[in-house]
């Protein structure tokens, strides 16, 4: 019999984050800090708007690119971050995940080279492999900033078609600095390269100013921006994200999106619409809480003697465990078995992630305290 599964599908695996999450379900009473799923409730206004939409029978297909009012609100929200896309340049998607896939599928031919950070959210690499593209990694330095010399060299020598940027970063929590943004801007301006910038954590940036590569008008035709509301409104299961790009690129992305899903869920779109209009205080509240938790976990890790960079965004910390001389997978397996605490091995985030562990702090204070207690005991006994 012919091989059933497509070669490109055989090339990819279930994400290491999910794998570890599934391992956890084999144990009882485990404290799990594995997922990027905020513990906050969906803002009341978002819930009420969804209930209203159901009662008003707003349950039909919406336009492929999403309801007009929502696209307008997304355009307004982005302006607050200094990013200019009009509503015709926005397509509402089924989470950032579908947005990312549609963006990659719209631009990648088999064997096209795509540059991805050596430590990154696993979906980028899998999307590229699924589409038959070739993944090239560029290095990050010890602070998780881009090693610009390395990036420039790869662009010069390999001439990749796409560069993936991901700020604020999952798993490192790094944000784009003004200096780095300016350097990347020059690089993009001078080279024939397209950028896919995943800014799904844009609402969780602890610095006062938010920097994005999408805020330059003169390179806009080279940028595809991916955003989403899973984290912003703590609504991971309601599945709303979006992609923005120049109209000619977006039209192609919308073609992929149309044949994949037709449109994002109507009810959830109405929820997000209300969220953007009237629930931004809830978003601010969550950000402040995340910042307190970041400080608490960061200080606890330092007190345990772990080497860790203080992240300025998202809700993850990525401490080094290199000094223990065991793989990140073994570290996490043993922590789970010995202390009932689950965190994700850094190796789940690419080659550069080995030697680190990812701690997600979008959990309650009580859970964080118990988990850190277990981690401290584990390290003490090593
Ligand atoms: N990008 C990044 C960096 C993420 O961390 C996630 C979710 N963990 C996504 C995209 C996709 O999120 P969603 O599909 O829920 O919008």
Coordinates of C-alpha atoms and ligand atoms in Angstrom, one line a residue:
X1 CA 0.0 0.0 0.0
X2 CA 1.1 3.5 -0.7
X3 CA 2.3 5.5 2.2
X4 CA -0.8 7.2 3.6
X5 CA 0.5 10.2 5.5
X6 CA 1.9 13.1 3.5
X7 CA 5.7 13.5 3.8
X8 CA 5.4 17.0 5.1
X9 CA 3.1 15.9 7.9
X10 CA 5.5 13.1 8.8
X11 CA 8.1 15.8 9.2
X12 CA 6.3 17.6 12.0
X13 CA 5.4 16.5 15.6
X14 CA 2.8 17.5 18.2
X15 CA 4.3 20.6 20.0
X16 CA 6.6 19.9 22.9
X17 CA 4.4 22.1 25.1
X18 CA 1.3 19.9 24.5
X19 CA 3.4 16.7 24.8
X20 CA 4.5 17.8 28.3
X21 CA 1.0 18.9 29.2
X22 CA -0.3 15.4 28.2
X23 CA 2.4 13.7 30.3
X24 CA 1.2 15.7 33.3
X25 CA -2.3 14.1 33.0
X26 CA -0.8 10.7 33.9
X27 CA 0.0 12.1 37.4
X28 CA -2.3 13.1 40.2
X29 CA -2.2 16.4 42.2
X30 CA 0.3 18.0 39.9
X31 CA 0.8 21.8 39.9
X32 CA 1.2 22.6 36.2
X33 CA 2.7 25.8 34.9
X34 CA 2.8 24.5 31.4
X35 CA 0.2 26.4 29.3
X36 CA 0.0 30.0 28.2
X37 CA -3.6 30.2 29.3
X38 CA -4.4 33.1 31.7
X39 CA -6.3 32.2 34.8
X40 CA -8.5 35.3 34.6
X41 CA -12.2 35.1 33.7
X42 CA -13.2 36.5 30.3
X43 CA -14.3 40.2 30.9
X44 CA -18.0 40.4 31.8
X45 CA -18.6 42.8 28.9
X46 CA -17.2 40.3 26.4
X47 CA -19.4 37.5 27.9
X48 CA -22.6 39.7 27.8
X49 CA -21.9 40.7 24.2
X50 CA -21.6 37.0 23.2
X51 CA -24.8 36.1 24.9
X52 CA -26.6 39.1 23.3
X53 CA -25.2 38.0 19.9
X54 CA -26.7 34.5 20.4
X55 CA -30.0 35.8 21.5
X56 CA -30.1 38.1 18.4
X57 CA -29.3 35.1 16.2
X58 CA -26.1 36.5 15.0
X59 CA -25.0 32.9 14.3
X60 CA -24.6 32.9 10.5
X61 CA -21.4 33.2 8.5
X62 CA -19.8 36.6 8.6
X63 CA -17.8 38.1 5.8
X64 CA -14.6 36.1 5.2
X65 CA -12.4 38.8 6.7
X66 CA -14.7 39.3 9.7
X67 CA -17.4 41.8 10.7
X68 CA -16.7 45.3 9.5
X69 CA -17.1 46.9 13.0
X70 CA -14.5 44.5 14.5
X71 CA -12.0 45.2 11.7
X72 CA -12.5 48.9 12.4
X73 CA -11.9 48.4 16.1
X74 CA -8.8 46.4 15.5
X75 CA -7.5 49.1 13.3
X76 CA -8.1 51.7 16.1
X77 CA -6.5 49.4 18.7
X78 CA -3.4 49.1 16.6
X79 CA -3.2 52.9 16.2
X80 CA -2.7 53.0 20.0
X81 CA 0.5 51.0 19.5
X82 CA 1.6 53.3 16.6
X83 CA 0.7 50.7 14.0
X84 CA -1.3 51.8 11.0
X85 CA -3.6 49.5 9.2
X86 CA -7.0 50.5 7.9
X87 CA -9.9 48.1 8.4
X88 CA -9.5 46.8 4.8
X89 CA -6.1 45.6 5.7
X90 CA -7.3 43.4 8.6
X91 CA -8.6 39.8 8.4
X92 CA -10.1 38.3 11.5
X93 CA -8.9 34.7 12.0
X94 CA -9.6 31.6 14.2
X95 CA -7.0 32.6 16.8
X96 CA -3.5 33.8 15.9
X97 CA -2.7 30.1 15.1
X98 CA -4.9 30.1 12.0
X99 CA -3.7 33.6 11.1
X100 CA -0.1 32.4 11.2
X101 CA -0.8 29.4 9.1
X102 CA -2.7 31.4 6.5
X103 CA 0.1 34.0 6.4
X104 CA 2.8 31.3 5.8
X105 CA 0.6 29.4 3.3
X106 CA 0.0 32.6 1.3
X107 CA 3.7 33.3 0.8
X108 CA 5.8 30.0 1.0
X109 CA 6.6 27.8 -2.0
X110 CA 8.3 24.5 -1.4
X111 CA 12.0 25.0 -0.5
X112 CA 11.6 28.7 0.2
X113 CA 13.9 29.6 3.1
X114 CA 12.3 31.0 6.3
X115 CA 14.3 32.5 9.1
X116 CA 13.1 31.7 12.6
X117 CA 14.7 32.6 15.9
X118 CA 16.7 29.7 17.5
X119 CA 14.4 29.9 20.5
X120 CA 10.8 30.4 19.4
X121 CA 7.1 29.4 19.6
X122 CA 7.0 26.0 18.0
X123 CA 4.2 26.7 15.5
X124 CA 6.5 28.7 13.1
X125 CA 8.8 25.8 12.3
X126 CA 5.9 23.4 12.0
X127 CA 3.9 25.6 9.6
X128 CA 7.0 26.1 7.4
X129 CA 7.7 22.3 7.4
X130 CA 4.1 21.5 6.6
X131 CA 4.3 23.8 3.6
X132 CA 7.5 22.2 2.4
X133 CA 9.6 25.3 3.2
X134 CA 13.1 25.2 4.6
X135 CA 13.7 26.5 8.1
X136 CA 16.9 28.5 8.9
X137 CA 17.6 29.5 12.5
X138 CA 19.2 32.8 13.5
X139 CA 20.9 33.1 16.9
X140 CA 19.8 35.0 20.0
X141 CA 22.4 36.3 22.5
X142 CA 22.5 35.6 26.2
X143 CA 19.9 38.3 26.8
X144 CA 17.6 36.7 24.2
X145 CA 18.2 39.6 21.8
X146 CA 18.9 39.0 18.2
X147 CA 22.6 38.5 17.3
X148 CA 22.4 41.1 14.4
X149 CA 25.7 40.1 12.9
X150 CA 24.6 36.5 12.6
X151 CA 21.2 37.5 11.1
X152 CA 22.8 39.9 8.6
X153 CA 25.2 37.2 7.5
X154 CA 22.5 34.6 7.0
X155 CA 20.4 37.0 5.0
X156 CA 23.4 37.9 2.8
X157 CA 24.5 34.3 2.2
X158 CA 21.2 32.4 2.1
X159 CA 18.8 35.1 0.7
X160 CA 15.8 33.8 2.7
X161 CA 12.3 34.8 1.6
X162 CA 10.8 35.3 5.0
X163 CA 12.0 36.5 8.4
X164 CA 9.8 35.6 11.5
X165 CA 9.9 38.0 14.4
X166 CA 8.1 37.3 17.6
X167 CA 7.8 40.0 20.3
X168 CA 6.9 40.0 23.1
X169 CA 8.3 36.5 23.0
X170 CA 7.0 33.2 24.0
X171 CA 9.0 31.6 25.7
X172 CA 11.6 34.2 26.6
X173 CA 9.4 37.2 27.5
X174 CA 11.8 39.5 25.6
X175 CA 10.3 42.6 24.0
X176 CA 11.5 44.5 21.0
X177 CA 13.8 47.4 22.0
X178 CA 13.9 50.7 20.1
X179 CA 17.5 50.1 19.2
X180 CA 16.9 46.6 17.8
X181 CA 13.8 47.7 16.0
X182 CA 15.8 50.4 14.2
X183 CA 18.5 48.0 13.2
X184 CA 16.0 45.4 11.9
X185 CA 14.2 48.2 10.0
X186 CA 17.4 49.1 8.2
X187 CA 18.0 45.4 7.4
X188 CA 14.6 45.0 5.9
X189 CA 14.8 48.2 3.9
X190 CA 18.0 47.1 2.4
X191 CA 17.1 43.5 1.6
X192 CA 14.4 41.7 -0.4
X193 CA 12.8 40.0 2.5
X194 CA 9.3 39.6 3.9
X195 CA 8.6 39.8 7.7
X196 CA 5.9 37.9 9.5
X197 CA 5.7 39.5 12.9
X198 CA 3.8 37.7 15.6
X199 CA 2.7 40.2 18.2
X200 CA 0.0 38.2 19.9
X201 CA 1.3 39.4 23.3
X202 CA 1.1 43.1 22.4
X203 CA -1.2 43.9 25.3
X204 CA 1.2 42.4 27.8
X205 CA 4.3 44.6 27.5
X206 CA 5.5 46.1 30.8
X207 CA 7.6 48.8 29.3
X208 CA 5.9 52.1 28.8
X209 CA 6.5 52.3 25.1
X210 CA 5.7 49.5 22.7
X211 CA 8.0 49.0 19.7
X212 CA 6.9 47.1 16.6
X213 CA 8.5 46.6 13.2
X214 CA 5.0 47.2 11.7
X215 CA 5.0 50.9 12.6
X216 CA 7.2 52.0 9.6
X217 CA 5.1 53.1 6.6
X218 CA 7.9 52.8 4.1
X219 CA 8.5 49.0 4.6
X220 CA 4.8 48.2 5.1
X221 CA 4.6 46.2 1.9
X222 CA 7.1 43.8 3.4
X223 CA 5.3 43.2 6.6
X224 CA 2.6 40.7 7.7
X225 CA 1.4 41.4 11.2
X226 CA -0.3 38.7 13.3
X227 CA -2.2 39.5 16.5
X228 CA -4.9 37.9 18.6
X229 CA -7.2 38.1 21.6
X230 CA -6.6 34.7 23.4
X231 CA -4.2 36.4 25.9
X232 CA -5.5 39.9 25.8
X233 CA -9.1 39.0 26.9
X234 CA -8.1 35.7 28.5
X235 CA -10.3 33.9 26.0
X236 CA -8.1 31.1 24.6
X237 CA -11.0 28.8 23.8
X238 CA -13.0 31.5 21.9
X239 CA -10.5 31.5 19.1
X240 CA -10.2 35.0 17.7
X241 CA -7.0 36.4 16.1
X242 CA -6.2 38.6 13.1
X243 CA -3.7 39.2 10.3
X244 CA -2.9 42.6 8.9
X245 CA -1.1 43.3 5.6
X246 CA -1.1 45.5 2.5
X247 CA -4.2 44.8 0.6
X248 CA -2.5 42.7 -2.2
X249 CA -0.9 40.4 0.3
X250 CA -4.0 40.3 2.5
X251 CA -6.2 39.2 -0.4
X252 CA -4.1 36.1 -0.8
X253 CA -4.1 35.4 2.9
X254 CA -7.9 35.7 2.8
X255 CA -8.1 33.1 0.0
X256 CA -6.3 30.6 2.2
X257 CA -8.4 31.6 5.2
X258 CA -11.6 31.3 3.2
X259 CA -10.9 27.7 2.1
X260 CA -9.7 26.7 5.5
X261 CA -12.4 28.2 7.8
X262 CA -14.7 30.5 5.8
X263 CA -14.8 32.9 8.7
X264 CA -14.0 33.1 12.4
X265 CA -16.8 32.3 14.8
X266 CA -19.5 35.0 14.6
X267 CA -20.4 35.0 18.4
X268 CA -16.7 35.4 19.4
X269 CA -16.3 38.2 17.0
X270 CA -19.1 40.1 18.7
X271 CA -17.5 39.4 22.1
X272 CA -14.1 40.9 21.0
X273 CA -15.9 43.9 19.4
X274 CA -17.3 44.7 22.8
X275 CA -14.0 43.9 24.5
X276 CA -12.1 46.5 22.4
X277 CA -14.8 49.1 22.8
X278 CA -15.4 48.8 26.5
X279 CA -13.2 46.3 28.3
X280 CA -9.7 47.8 28.0
X281 CA -9.7 48.4 31.8
X282 CA -9.9 44.7 32.3
X283 CA -6.9 44.3 30.0
X284 CA -4.9 46.9 32.0
X285 CA -5.8 45.1 35.3
X286 CA -4.6 41.8 33.9
X287 CA -1.3 43.4 32.8
X288 CA -0.7 44.9 36.2
X289 CA -1.4 41.5 37.9
X290 CA 1.0 39.8 35.5
X291 CA 3.6 42.3 36.3
X292 CA 3.3 41.6 40.0
X293 CA 3.5 37.8 39.3
X294 CA 6.5 38.4 37.1
X295 CA 8.3 40.2 39.9
X296 CA 7.4 37.5 42.4
X297 CA 8.5 34.6 40.3
X298 CA 11.6 36.4 39.0
X299 CA 12.8 37.2 42.6
X300 CA 12.0 33.7 43.8
X301 CA 14.1 32.2 41.0
X302 CA 17.0 34.5 41.8
X303 CA 16.8 33.5 45.4
X304 CA 17.1 29.9 44.4
X305 CA 20.3 30.7 42.7
X306 CA 19.0 30.3 39.1
X307 CA 20.2 32.5 36.3
X308 CA 17.3 34.3 34.8
X309 CA 16.7 37.3 32.6
X310 CA 13.9 39.7 33.7
X311 CA 11.4 39.6 30.9
X312 CA 9.5 42.8 29.9
X313 CA 6.5 41.1 28.2
X314 CA 4.2 38.1 27.8
X315 CA 3.9 35.9 30.9
X316 CA 6.8 33.5 30.8
X317 CA 10.2 33.3 32.4
X318 CA 13.0 31.3 30.8
X319 CA 15.7 30.5 33.4
X320 CA 18.9 28.7 32.6
X321 CA 19.5 25.2 34.0
X322 CA 22.8 24.7 32.3
X323 CA 24.7 24.5 35.5
X324 CA 22.9 21.2 36.5
X325 CA 24.4 19.4 33.4
X326 CA 21.2 17.5 32.5
X327 CA 18.9 18.0 29.6
X328 CA 15.9 20.2 30.0
X329 CA 13.7 17.2 29.3
X330 CA 15.3 15.2 32.1
X331 CA 15.1 18.2 34.4
X332 CA 11.4 18.6 33.8
X333 CA 10.6 14.9 33.9
X334 CA 12.3 14.5 37.3
X335 CA 10.7 17.7 38.7
X336 CA 7.4 16.2 37.7
X337 CA 8.0 12.8 39.2
X338 CA 9.8 14.0 42.4
X339 CA 7.8 17.2 43.2
X340 CA 4.7 17.0 41.2
X341 CA 5.5 20.3 39.5
X342 CA 5.1 20.6 35.7
X343 CA 7.0 23.1 33.5
X344 CA 8.1 22.9 29.9
X345 CA 11.6 21.9 28.8
X346 CA 13.3 24.6 26.8
X347 CA 14.1 22.1 24.1
X348 CA 10.4 22.4 23.1
X349 CA 11.2 25.8 21.7
X350 CA 14.0 24.8 19.2
X351 CA 17.7 24.1 19.3
X352 CA 18.6 27.2 21.2
X353 CA 16.1 26.3 24.0
X354 CA 18.2 23.4 25.4
X355 CA 19.6 24.3 28.8
X356 CA 16.5 26.3 29.8
X357 CA 13.1 25.7 31.2
X358 CA 9.9 27.7 30.6
X359 CA 7.8 28.8 33.5
X360 CA 4.4 30.2 32.6
X361 CA 3.2 32.6 35.4
X362 CA -0.3 33.1 34.2
X363 CA -1.5 31.0 37.2
X364 CA -2.9 32.1 40.6
X365 CA -0.6 33.2 43.4
X366 CA -1.3 30.1 45.3
X367 CA -0.4 27.8 42.4
X368 CA 2.8 29.8 41.8
X369 CA 3.8 29.6 45.4
X370 CA 3.4 25.8 45.6
X371 CA 5.1 25.3 42.3
X372 CA 8.1 27.4 43.2
X373 CA 8.3 25.6 46.6
X374 CA 8.6 22.3 44.7
X375 CA 11.2 23.7 42.3
X376 CA 13.3 25.0 45.2
X377 CA 13.2 21.6 47.0
X378 CA 14.1 19.9 43.8
X379 CA 17.1 22.1 43.1
X380 CA 18.2 21.8 46.7
X381 CA 18.3 18.0 46.4
X382 CA 20.2 18.0 43.1
Ligands
LIG1 N1 1.8 33.1 18.9 C1 2.3 32.9 20.1 C2 3.7 33.4 20.3 C3 1.7 32.2 21.1 O1 2.2 32.0 22.2 C4 0.4 31.6 20.8 C5 -0.4 30.9 21.8 N2 0.3 30.3 22.8 C6 -0.2 31.9 19.5 C7 0.6 32.6 18.6 C8 -1.5 31.4 19.1 O2 -2.5 31.7 19.9 P1 -4.0 31.7 19.5 O3 -4.2 30.8 18.4 O4 -4.8 31.2 20.8 O5 -4.4 33.1 19.2

